[in-house]
Short mmCIF file of C-alpha atoms in Angstrom, two decimals:
data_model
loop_
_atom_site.label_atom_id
_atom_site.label_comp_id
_atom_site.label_asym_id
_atom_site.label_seq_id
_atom_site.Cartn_x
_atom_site.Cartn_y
_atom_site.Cartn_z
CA UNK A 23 -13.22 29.48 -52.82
CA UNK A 24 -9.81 31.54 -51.67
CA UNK A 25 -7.97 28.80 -49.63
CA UNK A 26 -4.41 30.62 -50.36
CA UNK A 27 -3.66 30.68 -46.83
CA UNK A 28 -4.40 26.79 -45.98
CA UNK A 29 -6.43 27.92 -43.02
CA UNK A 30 -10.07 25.91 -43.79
CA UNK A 31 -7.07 23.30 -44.67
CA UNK A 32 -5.77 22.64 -41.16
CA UNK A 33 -9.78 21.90 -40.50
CA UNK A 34 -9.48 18.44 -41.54
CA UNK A 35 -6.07 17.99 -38.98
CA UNK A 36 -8.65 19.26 -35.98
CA UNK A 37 -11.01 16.06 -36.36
CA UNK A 38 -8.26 13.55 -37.21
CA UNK A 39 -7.15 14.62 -33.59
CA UNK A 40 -10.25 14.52 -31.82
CA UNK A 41 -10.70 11.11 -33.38
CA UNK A 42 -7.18 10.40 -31.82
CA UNK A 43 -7.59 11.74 -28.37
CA UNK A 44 -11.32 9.81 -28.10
CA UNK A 45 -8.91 7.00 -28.56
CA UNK A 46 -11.03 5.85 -31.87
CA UNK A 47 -8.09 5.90 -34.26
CA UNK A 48 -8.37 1.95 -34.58
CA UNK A 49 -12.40 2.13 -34.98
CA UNK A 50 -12.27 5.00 -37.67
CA UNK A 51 -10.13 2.54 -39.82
CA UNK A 52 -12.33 -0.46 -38.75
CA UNK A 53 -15.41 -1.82 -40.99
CA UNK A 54 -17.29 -0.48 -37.87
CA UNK A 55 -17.61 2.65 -39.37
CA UNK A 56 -19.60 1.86 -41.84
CA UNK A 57 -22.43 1.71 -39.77
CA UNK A 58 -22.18 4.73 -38.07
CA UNK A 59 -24.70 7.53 -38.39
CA UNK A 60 -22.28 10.52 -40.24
CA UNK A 61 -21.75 14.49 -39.94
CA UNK A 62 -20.40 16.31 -43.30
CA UNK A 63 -18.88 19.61 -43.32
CA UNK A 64 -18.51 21.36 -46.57
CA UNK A 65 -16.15 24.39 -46.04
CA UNK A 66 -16.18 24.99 -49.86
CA UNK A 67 -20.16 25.73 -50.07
CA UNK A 68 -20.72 29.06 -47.64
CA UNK A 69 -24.80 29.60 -46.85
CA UNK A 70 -23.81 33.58 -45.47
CA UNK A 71 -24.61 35.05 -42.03
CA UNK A 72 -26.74 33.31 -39.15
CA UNK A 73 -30.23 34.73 -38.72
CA UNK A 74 -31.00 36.47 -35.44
CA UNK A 75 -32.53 34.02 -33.61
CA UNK A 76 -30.42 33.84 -30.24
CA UNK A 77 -33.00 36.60 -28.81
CA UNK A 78 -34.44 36.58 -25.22
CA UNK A 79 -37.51 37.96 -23.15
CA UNK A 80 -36.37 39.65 -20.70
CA UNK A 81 -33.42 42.18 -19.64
CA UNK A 82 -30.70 42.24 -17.43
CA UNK A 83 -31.63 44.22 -14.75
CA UNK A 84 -32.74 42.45 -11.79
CA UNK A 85 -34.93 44.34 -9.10
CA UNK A 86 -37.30 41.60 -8.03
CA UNK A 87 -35.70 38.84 -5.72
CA UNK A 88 -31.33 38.95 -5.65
CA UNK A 89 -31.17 42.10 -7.17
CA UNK A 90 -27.95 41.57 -9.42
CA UNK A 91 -27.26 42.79 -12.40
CA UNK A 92 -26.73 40.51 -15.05
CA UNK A 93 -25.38 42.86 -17.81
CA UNK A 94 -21.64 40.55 -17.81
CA UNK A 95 -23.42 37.27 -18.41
CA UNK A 96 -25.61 38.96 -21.15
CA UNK A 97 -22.85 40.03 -23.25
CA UNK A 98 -21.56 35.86 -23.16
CA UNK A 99 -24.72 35.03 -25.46
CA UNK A 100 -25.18 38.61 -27.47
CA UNK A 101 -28.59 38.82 -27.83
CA UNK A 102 -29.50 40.49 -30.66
CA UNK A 103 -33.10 41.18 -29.44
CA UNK A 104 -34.78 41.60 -26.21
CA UNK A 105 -38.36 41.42 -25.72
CA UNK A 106 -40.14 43.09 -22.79
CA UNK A 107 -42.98 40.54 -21.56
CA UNK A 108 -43.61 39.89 -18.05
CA UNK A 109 -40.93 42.18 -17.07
CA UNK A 110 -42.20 43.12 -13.38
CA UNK A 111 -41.57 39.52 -12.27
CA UNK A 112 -38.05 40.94 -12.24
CA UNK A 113 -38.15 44.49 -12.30
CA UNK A 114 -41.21 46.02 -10.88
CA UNK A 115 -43.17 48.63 -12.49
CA UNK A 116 -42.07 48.30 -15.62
CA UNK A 117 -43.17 48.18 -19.26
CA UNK A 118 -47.08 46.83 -18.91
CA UNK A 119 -49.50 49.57 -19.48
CA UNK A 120 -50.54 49.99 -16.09
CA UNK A 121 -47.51 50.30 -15.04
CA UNK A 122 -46.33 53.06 -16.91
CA UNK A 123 -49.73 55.05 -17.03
CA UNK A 124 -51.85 53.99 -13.66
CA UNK A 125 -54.77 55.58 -13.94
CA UNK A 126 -56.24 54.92 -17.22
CA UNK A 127 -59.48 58.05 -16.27
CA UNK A 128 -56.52 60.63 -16.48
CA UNK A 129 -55.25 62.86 -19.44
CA UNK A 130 -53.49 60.91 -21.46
CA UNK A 131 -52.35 64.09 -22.98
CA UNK A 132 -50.47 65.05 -20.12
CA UNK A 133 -47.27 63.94 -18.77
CA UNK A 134 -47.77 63.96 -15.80
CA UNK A 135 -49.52 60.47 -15.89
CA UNK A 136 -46.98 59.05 -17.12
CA UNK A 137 -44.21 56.75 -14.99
CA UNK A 138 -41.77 55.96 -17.30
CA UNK A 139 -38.39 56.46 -14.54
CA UNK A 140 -38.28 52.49 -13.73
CA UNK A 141 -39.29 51.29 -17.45
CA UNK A 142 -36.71 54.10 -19.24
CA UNK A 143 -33.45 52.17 -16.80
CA UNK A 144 -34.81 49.23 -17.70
CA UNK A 145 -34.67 49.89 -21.75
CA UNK A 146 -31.21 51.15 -21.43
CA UNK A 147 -29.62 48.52 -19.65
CA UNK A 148 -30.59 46.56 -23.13
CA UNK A 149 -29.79 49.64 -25.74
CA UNK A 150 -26.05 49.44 -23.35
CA UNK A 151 -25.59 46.06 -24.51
CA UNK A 152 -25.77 46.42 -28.09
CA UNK A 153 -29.10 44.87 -28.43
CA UNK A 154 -32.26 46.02 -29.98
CA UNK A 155 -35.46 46.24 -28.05
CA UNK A 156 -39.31 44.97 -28.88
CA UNK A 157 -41.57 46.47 -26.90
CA UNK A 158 -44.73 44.49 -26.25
CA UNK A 159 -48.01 46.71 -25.34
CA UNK A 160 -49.72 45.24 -23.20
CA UNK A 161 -49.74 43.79 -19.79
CA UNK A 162 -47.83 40.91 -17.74
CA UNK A 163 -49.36 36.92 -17.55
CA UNK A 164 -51.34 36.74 -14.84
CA UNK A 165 -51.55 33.12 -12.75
CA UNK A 166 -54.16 32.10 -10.71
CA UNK A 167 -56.81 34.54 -9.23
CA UNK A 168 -57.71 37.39 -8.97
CA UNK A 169 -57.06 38.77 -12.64
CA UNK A 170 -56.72 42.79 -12.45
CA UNK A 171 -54.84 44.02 -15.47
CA UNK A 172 -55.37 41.60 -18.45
CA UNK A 173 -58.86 42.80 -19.30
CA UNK A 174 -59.81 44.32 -22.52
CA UNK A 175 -59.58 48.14 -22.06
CA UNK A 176 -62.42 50.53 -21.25
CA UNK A 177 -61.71 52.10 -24.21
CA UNK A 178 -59.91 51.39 -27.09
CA UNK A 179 -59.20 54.09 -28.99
CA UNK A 180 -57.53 55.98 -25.98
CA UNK A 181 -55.53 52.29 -25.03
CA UNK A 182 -54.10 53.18 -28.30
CA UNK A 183 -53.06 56.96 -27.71
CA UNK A 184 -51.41 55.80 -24.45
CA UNK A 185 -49.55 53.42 -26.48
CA UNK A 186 -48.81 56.06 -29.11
CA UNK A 187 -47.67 58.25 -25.95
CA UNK A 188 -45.18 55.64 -24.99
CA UNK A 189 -43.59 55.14 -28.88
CA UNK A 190 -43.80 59.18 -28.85
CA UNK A 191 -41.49 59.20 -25.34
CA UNK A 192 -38.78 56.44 -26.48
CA UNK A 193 -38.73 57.76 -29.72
CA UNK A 194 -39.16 61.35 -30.39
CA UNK A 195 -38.57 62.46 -26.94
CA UNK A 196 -41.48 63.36 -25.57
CA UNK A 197 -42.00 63.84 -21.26
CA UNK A 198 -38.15 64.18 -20.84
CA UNK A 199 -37.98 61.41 -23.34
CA UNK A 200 -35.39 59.51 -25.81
CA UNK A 201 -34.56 59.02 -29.21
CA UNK A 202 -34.15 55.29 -29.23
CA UNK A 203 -35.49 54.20 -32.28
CA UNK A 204 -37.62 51.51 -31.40
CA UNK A 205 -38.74 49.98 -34.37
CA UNK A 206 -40.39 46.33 -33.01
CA UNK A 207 -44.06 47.59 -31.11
CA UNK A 208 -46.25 44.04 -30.01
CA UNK A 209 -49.63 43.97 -29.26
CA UNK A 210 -50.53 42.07 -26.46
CA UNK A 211 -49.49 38.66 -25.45
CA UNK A 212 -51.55 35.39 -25.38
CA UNK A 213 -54.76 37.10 -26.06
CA UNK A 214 -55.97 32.87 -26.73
CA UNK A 215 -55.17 31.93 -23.02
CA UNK A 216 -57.32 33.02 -19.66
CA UNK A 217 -54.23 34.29 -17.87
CA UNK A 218 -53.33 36.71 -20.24
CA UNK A 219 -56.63 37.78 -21.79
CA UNK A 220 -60.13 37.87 -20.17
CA UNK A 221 -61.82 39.16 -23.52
CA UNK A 222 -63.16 37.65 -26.60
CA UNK A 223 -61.36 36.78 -29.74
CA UNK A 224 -63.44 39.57 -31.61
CA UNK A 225 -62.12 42.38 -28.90
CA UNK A 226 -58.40 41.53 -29.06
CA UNK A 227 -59.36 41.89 -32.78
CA UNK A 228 -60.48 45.18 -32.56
CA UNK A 229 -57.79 46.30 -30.21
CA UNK A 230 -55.24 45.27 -32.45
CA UNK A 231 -56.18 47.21 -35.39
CA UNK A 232 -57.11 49.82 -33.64
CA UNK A 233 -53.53 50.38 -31.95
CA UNK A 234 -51.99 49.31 -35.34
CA UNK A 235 -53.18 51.68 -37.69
CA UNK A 236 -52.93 54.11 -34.76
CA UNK A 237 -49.51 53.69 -34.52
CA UNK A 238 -48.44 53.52 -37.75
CA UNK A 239 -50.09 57.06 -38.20
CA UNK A 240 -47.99 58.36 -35.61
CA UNK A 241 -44.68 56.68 -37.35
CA UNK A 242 -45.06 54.75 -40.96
CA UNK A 243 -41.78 53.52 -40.01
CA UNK A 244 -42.66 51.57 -36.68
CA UNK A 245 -42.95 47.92 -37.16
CA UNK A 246 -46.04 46.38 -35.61
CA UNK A 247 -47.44 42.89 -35.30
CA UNK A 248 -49.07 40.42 -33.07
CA UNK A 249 -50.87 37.96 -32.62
CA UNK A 250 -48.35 36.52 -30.22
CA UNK A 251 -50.65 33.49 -29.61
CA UNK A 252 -49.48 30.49 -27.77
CA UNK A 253 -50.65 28.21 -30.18
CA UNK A 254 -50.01 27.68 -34.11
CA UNK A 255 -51.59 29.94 -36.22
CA UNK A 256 -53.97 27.88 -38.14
CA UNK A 257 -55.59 27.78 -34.63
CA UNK A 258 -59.11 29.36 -34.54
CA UNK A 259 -57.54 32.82 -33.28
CA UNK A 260 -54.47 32.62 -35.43
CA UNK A 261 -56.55 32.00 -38.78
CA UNK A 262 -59.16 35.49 -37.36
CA UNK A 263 -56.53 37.53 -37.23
CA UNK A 264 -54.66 37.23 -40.22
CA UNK A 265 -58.00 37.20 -42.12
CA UNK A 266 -59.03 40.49 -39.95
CA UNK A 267 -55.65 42.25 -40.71
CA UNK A 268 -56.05 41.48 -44.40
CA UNK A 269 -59.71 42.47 -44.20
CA UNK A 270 -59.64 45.41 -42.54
CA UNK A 271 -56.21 46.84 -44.22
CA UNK A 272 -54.74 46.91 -40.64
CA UNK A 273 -50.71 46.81 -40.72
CA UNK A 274 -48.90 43.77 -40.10
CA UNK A 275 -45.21 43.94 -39.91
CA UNK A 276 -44.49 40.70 -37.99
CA UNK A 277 -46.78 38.25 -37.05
CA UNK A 278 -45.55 36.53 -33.70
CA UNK A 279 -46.52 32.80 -32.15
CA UNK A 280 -45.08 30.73 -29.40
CA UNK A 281 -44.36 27.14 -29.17
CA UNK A 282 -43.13 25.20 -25.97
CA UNK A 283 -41.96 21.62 -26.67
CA UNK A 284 -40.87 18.01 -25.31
CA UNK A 285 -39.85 16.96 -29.03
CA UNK A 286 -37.63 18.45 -31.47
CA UNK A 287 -39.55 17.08 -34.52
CA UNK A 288 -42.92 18.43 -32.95
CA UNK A 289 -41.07 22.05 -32.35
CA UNK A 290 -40.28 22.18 -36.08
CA UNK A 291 -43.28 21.06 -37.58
CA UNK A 292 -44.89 23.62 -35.69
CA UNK A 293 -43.13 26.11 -37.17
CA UNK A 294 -43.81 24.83 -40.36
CA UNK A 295 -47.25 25.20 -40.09
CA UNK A 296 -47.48 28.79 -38.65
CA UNK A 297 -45.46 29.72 -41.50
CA UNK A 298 -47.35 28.08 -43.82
CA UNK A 299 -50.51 29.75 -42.52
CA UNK A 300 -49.05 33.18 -42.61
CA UNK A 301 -48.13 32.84 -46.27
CA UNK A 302 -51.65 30.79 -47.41
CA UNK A 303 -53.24 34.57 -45.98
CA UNK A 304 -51.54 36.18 -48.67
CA UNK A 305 -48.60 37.94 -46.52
CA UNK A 306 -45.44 37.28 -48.20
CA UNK A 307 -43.44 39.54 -47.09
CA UNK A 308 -44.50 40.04 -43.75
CA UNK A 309 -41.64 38.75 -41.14
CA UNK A 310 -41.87 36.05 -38.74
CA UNK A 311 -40.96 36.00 -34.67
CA UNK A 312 -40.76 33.40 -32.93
CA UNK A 313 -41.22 35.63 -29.51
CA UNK A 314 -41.57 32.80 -27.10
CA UNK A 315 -39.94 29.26 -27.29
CA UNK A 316 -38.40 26.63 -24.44
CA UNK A 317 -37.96 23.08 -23.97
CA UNK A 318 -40.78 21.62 -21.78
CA UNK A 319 -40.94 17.88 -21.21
CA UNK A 320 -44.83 18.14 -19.72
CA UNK A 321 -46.36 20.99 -18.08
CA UNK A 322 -46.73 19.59 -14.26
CA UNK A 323 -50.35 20.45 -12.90
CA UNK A 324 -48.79 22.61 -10.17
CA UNK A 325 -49.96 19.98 -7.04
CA UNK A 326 -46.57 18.75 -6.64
CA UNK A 327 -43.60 20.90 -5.67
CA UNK A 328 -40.98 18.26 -6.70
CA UNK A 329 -42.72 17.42 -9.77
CA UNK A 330 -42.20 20.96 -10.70
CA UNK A 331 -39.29 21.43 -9.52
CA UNK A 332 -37.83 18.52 -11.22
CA UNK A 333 -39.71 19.13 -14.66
CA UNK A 334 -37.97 22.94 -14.96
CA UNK A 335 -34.73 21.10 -13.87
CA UNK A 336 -34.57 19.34 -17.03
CA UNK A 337 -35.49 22.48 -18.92
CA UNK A 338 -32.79 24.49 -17.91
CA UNK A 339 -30.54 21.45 -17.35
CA UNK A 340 -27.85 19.12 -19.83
CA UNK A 341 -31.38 18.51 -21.54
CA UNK A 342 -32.95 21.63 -22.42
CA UNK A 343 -29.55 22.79 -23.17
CA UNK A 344 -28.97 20.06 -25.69
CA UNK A 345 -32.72 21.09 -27.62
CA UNK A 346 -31.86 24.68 -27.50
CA UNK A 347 -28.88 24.15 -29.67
CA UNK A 348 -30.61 21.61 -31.76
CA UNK A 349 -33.29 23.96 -32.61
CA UNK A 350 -31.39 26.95 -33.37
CA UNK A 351 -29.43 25.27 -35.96
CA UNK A 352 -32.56 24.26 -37.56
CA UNK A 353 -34.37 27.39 -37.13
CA UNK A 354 -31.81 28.87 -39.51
CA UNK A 355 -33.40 27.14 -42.48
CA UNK A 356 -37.16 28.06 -41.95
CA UNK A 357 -38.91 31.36 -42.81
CA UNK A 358 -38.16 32.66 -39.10
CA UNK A 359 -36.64 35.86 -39.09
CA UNK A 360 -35.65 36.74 -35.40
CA UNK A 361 -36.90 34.50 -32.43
CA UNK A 362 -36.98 35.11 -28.49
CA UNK A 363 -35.84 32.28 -25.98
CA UNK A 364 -38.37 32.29 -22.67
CA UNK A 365 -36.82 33.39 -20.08
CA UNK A 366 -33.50 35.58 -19.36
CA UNK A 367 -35.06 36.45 -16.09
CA UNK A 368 -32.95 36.28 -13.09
CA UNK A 369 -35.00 35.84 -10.58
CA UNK A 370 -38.36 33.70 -9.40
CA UNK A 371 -38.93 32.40 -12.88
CA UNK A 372 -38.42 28.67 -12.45
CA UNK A 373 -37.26 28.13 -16.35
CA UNK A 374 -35.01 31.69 -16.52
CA UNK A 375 -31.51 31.67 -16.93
CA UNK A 376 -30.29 32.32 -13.90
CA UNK A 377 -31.29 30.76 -10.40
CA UNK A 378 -33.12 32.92 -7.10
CA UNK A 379 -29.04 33.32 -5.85
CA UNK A 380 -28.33 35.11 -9.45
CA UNK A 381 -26.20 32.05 -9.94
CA UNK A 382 -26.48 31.11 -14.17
CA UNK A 383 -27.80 27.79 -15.31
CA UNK A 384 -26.75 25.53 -17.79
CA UNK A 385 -28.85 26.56 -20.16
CA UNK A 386 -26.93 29.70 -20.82
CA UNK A 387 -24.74 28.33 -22.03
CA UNK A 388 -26.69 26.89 -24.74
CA UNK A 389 -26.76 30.43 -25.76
CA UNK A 390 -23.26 31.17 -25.66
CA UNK A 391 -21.89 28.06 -27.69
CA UNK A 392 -24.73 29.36 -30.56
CA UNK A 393 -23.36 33.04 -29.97
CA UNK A 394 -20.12 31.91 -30.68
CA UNK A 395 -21.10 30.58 -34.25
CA UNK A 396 -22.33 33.69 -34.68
CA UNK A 397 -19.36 35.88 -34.41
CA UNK A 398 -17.26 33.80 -36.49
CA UNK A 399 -20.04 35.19 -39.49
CA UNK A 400 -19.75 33.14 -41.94
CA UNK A 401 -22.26 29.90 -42.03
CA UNK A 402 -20.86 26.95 -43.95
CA UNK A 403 -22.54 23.85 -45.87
CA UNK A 404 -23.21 21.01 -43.01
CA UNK A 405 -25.24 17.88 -43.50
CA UNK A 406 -26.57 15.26 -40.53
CA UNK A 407 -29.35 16.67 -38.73
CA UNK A 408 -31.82 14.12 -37.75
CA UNK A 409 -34.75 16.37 -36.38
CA UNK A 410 -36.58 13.24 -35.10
CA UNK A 411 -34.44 12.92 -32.06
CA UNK A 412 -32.90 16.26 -32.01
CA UNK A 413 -29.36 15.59 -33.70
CA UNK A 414 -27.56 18.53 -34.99
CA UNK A 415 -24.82 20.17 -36.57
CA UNK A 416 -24.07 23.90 -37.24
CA UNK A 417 -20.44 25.05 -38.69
CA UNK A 418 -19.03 28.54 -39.43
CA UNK A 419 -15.51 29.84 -40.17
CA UNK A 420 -13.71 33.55 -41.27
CA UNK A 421 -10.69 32.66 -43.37
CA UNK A 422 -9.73 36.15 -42.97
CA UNK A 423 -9.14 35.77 -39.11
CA UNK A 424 -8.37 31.80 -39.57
CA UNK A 425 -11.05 30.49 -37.06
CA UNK A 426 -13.23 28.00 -37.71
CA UNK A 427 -15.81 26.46 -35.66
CA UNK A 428 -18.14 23.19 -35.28
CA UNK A 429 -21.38 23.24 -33.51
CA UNK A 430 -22.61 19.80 -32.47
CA UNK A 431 -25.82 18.45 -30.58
CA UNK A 432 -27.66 15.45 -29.42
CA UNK A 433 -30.62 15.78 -27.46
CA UNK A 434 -32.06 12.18 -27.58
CA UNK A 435 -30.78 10.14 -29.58
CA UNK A 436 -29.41 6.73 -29.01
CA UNK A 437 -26.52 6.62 -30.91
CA UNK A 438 -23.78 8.57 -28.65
CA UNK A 439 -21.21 8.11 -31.88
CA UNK A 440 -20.79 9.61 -34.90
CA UNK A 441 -18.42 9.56 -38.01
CA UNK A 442 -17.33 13.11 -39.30
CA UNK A 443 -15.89 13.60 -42.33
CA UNK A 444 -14.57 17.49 -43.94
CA UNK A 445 -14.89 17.77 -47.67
CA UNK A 446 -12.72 20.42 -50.44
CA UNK A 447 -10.40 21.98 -48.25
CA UNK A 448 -6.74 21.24 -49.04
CA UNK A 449 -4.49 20.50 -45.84
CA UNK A 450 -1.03 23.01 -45.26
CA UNK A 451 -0.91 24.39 -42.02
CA UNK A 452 -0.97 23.39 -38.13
CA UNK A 453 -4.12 24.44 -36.09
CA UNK A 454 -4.64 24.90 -32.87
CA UNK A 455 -8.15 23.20 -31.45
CA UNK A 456 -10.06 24.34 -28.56
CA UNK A 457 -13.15 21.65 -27.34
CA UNK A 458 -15.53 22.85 -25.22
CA UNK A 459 -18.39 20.44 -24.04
CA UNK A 460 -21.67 21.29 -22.04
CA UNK A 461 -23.48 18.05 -20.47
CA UNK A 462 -24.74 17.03 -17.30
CA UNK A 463 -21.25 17.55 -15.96
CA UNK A 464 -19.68 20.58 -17.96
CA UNK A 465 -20.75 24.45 -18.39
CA UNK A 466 -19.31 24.74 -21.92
CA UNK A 467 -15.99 24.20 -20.35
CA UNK A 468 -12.85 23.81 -22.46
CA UNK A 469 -11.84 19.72 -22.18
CA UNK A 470 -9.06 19.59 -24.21
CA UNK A 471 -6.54 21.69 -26.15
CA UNK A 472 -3.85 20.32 -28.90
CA UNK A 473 -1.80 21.36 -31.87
CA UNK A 474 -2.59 19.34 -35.02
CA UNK A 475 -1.43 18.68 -37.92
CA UNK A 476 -2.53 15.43 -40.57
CA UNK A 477 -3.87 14.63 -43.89
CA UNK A 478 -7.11 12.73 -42.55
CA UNK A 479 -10.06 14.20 -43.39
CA UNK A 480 -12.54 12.07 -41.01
CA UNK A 481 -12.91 10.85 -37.00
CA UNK A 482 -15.22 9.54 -34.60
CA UNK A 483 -16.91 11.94 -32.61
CA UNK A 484 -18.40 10.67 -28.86
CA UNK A 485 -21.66 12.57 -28.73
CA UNK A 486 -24.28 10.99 -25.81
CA UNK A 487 -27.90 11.86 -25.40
CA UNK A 488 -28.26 15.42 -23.46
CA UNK A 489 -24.66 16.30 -24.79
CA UNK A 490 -23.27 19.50 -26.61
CA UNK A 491 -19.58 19.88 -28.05
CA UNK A 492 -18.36 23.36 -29.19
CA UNK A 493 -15.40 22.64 -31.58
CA UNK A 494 -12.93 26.58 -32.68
CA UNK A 495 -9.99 26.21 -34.07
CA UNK A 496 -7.55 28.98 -35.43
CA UNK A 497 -4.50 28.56 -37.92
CA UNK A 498 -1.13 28.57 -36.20
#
């Protein structure tokens, strides 16, 4: 490893000074350490980029409620995907089939039938932020009753020249259209819960392969997958339709699930055995999205309005924040290939980022202190997860640019301090440290700025339950 420049070096000076300024100097010399739980980072061993897996549902653009647009707060977290699912809670008339094409008895040769006006602004206020779009076909969750649009259609086979219509107009420009390049095309959402699908197993099935083989007729290139189920996929549906797909030769690009969580070690096991499944089916190659995840401690029945209220608090709260960042730094190790946080909405969604004033919450921040990893590029060797209680650590650095940065989570774990220690990086320069900490009381905010300069290579970090720190640093 190229260390020429001693700036991985001055890494080791950063953490003897946080140990200082926690006023733990005397304790990191002490026989107390010894039983402390410890975090390693290995600048020597690098592990490459970060998988995309910062990824939202939803856009910016906010029509539905406070009407902002919240295109400047996007660009703080970078996602690098956006999926469109239950887009008309913010932005009406958007996306879902019968939104875009009404009156499913007309031509769907002729555009005419088409609206595309509100779903086309909607697209582009993504594209304009450097993100890449997947499109789910399909329509919106539906609560309570009456049901009107998450029926199976009338008829299949013309469902899935609509859809073909729509890839046609972002993509090759048909009706006044674009050339967007699309590549990520989902099939439905939820088809194995009531509010999002009133048909049988067998029927979403069909549909699926139907608009599948359809599209990829129109475009060989187009990515397409599903099942986009709520549940693991060695549930009943999950297990049908990868045996379908394989049965029936119907194209599978990505095969999608969705897993909402109170527990860290539950969130990842999950995703251990969807993948698992995916690969038992024979589909090796196929890639993984994790299209809808969160943080929920219990969903409330919906007969309280402070129960609620308070359960969605937590979610997007010190709490949820803490298990977003904890997951995301495992996620990078599983077969996941891109995943998509639930919700960037900005409006009545109660666990979006962003309140009914347009106001962000905490949990966007969550975002931004992963995003931040992220553009430093490089991911470096780390050890001291503990996945039980949602304990993490994440580190990247660019030598080139002489930044460096530590990622470090608890969501609930007792112990609130930890022993860090920085291996194989020889010390020679000064470095200026930046902490930024996001807890109950702090958005991410930066706490405490220092030059440093020593030759001690380990401190005691203060890390409490529900509790974030955000560690750059940059060679002076």
């Amino acid at each position: 490893m190229n260390t020429n420049n001693g700036i991985t070096s001055a890494f080791f000076g950063l953490f003897l000074f946080l140990g200082l300024l926690s006023g733990n100097a005397q304790l990191a010399q002490s026989n107390d350490t010894a039983t402390l739980p410890e975090f390693t980072v290995d600048v020597s061993k690098t592990m490459g980029g970060f998988k995309p897996l910062h990824g939202v549902n939803g856009g910016p653009r906010i029509r539905l409620g406070n009407a902002f647009d919240n295109s400047e707060y996007f660009k703080t977290f970078g996602p690098p995907h956006v999926r469109l699912h239950d887009t008309r809670y913010s932005d009406e008339e958007t996306v879902d089939i019968h939104t875009i094409f009404p009156n499913f008895d007309a031509d769907e040769n002729d555009p005419a039938n088409y609206h595309f006006q509100k779903t086309d602004i909607y697209i582009k206020s993504i594209l304009d932020l450097g993100a890449k779009v997947i499109f789910r076909l399909g329509e919106s969750i539906e609560h309570g009753e009456p049901k009107f649009y998450i029926h199976p259609p009338a008829d299949f086979e013309k469902w899935a020249r609509i859809c073909s219509r729509i890839v046609q107009h972002y993509n090759m420009g048909w009706a006044d259209g674009f050339k967007w390049d699309i590549q990520y095309w989902e099939v439905w959402n939820e088809p194995d819960i009531a509010d999002c699908w009133s048909g049988t197993q067998e029927q979403y099935l069909q549909l699926y392969e139907i608009t599948a083989k359809t599209l990829k007729k129109l475009d060989a290139n187009l990515k397409v997958g599903g099942p986009t189920i709520a549940f693991n996929l060695d549930s009943e549906l999950g297990e049908a339709f990868l045996k379908h797909c394989k049965n029936t030769n119907s194209p599978l690009d990505f095969v999608s699930y969705h897993i909402y969580s109170k527990s860290t070690d539950d969130f990842m096991k999950r995703i251990e055995i969807s993948n698992a499944t995916i690969r038992k089916h024979g589909f090796k190659d196929v890639e993984i999205s994790l299209s809808e995840w969160n943080y929920i401690p219990y969903w409330p029945d919906g007969k309280n309005r402070a129960e609620s209220r308070d359960v969605f608090t937590q979610t997007t709260g010190a709490p949820g924040s803490a298990f977003t960042v904890s997951v995301l730094s495992y996620m990078q190790d599983t077969g996941l290939n891109m995943a998509q946080y639930y919700s960037a909405f900005g409006t009545i969604f109660r666990i979006g980022l962003f309140d009914e004033s347009g106001i962000p919450k905490k949990a966007i921040h969550a975002l931004e202190a992963y995003h931040k990893m992220v553009q430093l590029g490089t991911r470096v060797s780390t050890s001291g997860n503990k996945q039980e209680t949602g304990v993490s650590i994440i580190a990247s650095t660019d030598l080139g640019e002489g930044k460096t940065a530590v990622l470090l989570s608890n969501f609930d774990d007792d112990a609130s301090r930890y022993k860090l220690q920085i291996k194989n990086v020889p010390f020679k320069n000064e470095l200026k440290c930046s902490e930024y900490v996001l807890d109950d009381n702090h958005n991410l905010d930066l706490d405490r700025e220092q030059i440093l300069s020593s030759k001690d290579f380990s401190l005691i970090v203060d890390l409490p339950k529900s509790t974030v720190s955000l560690l750059l640093f940059e060679a002076m």
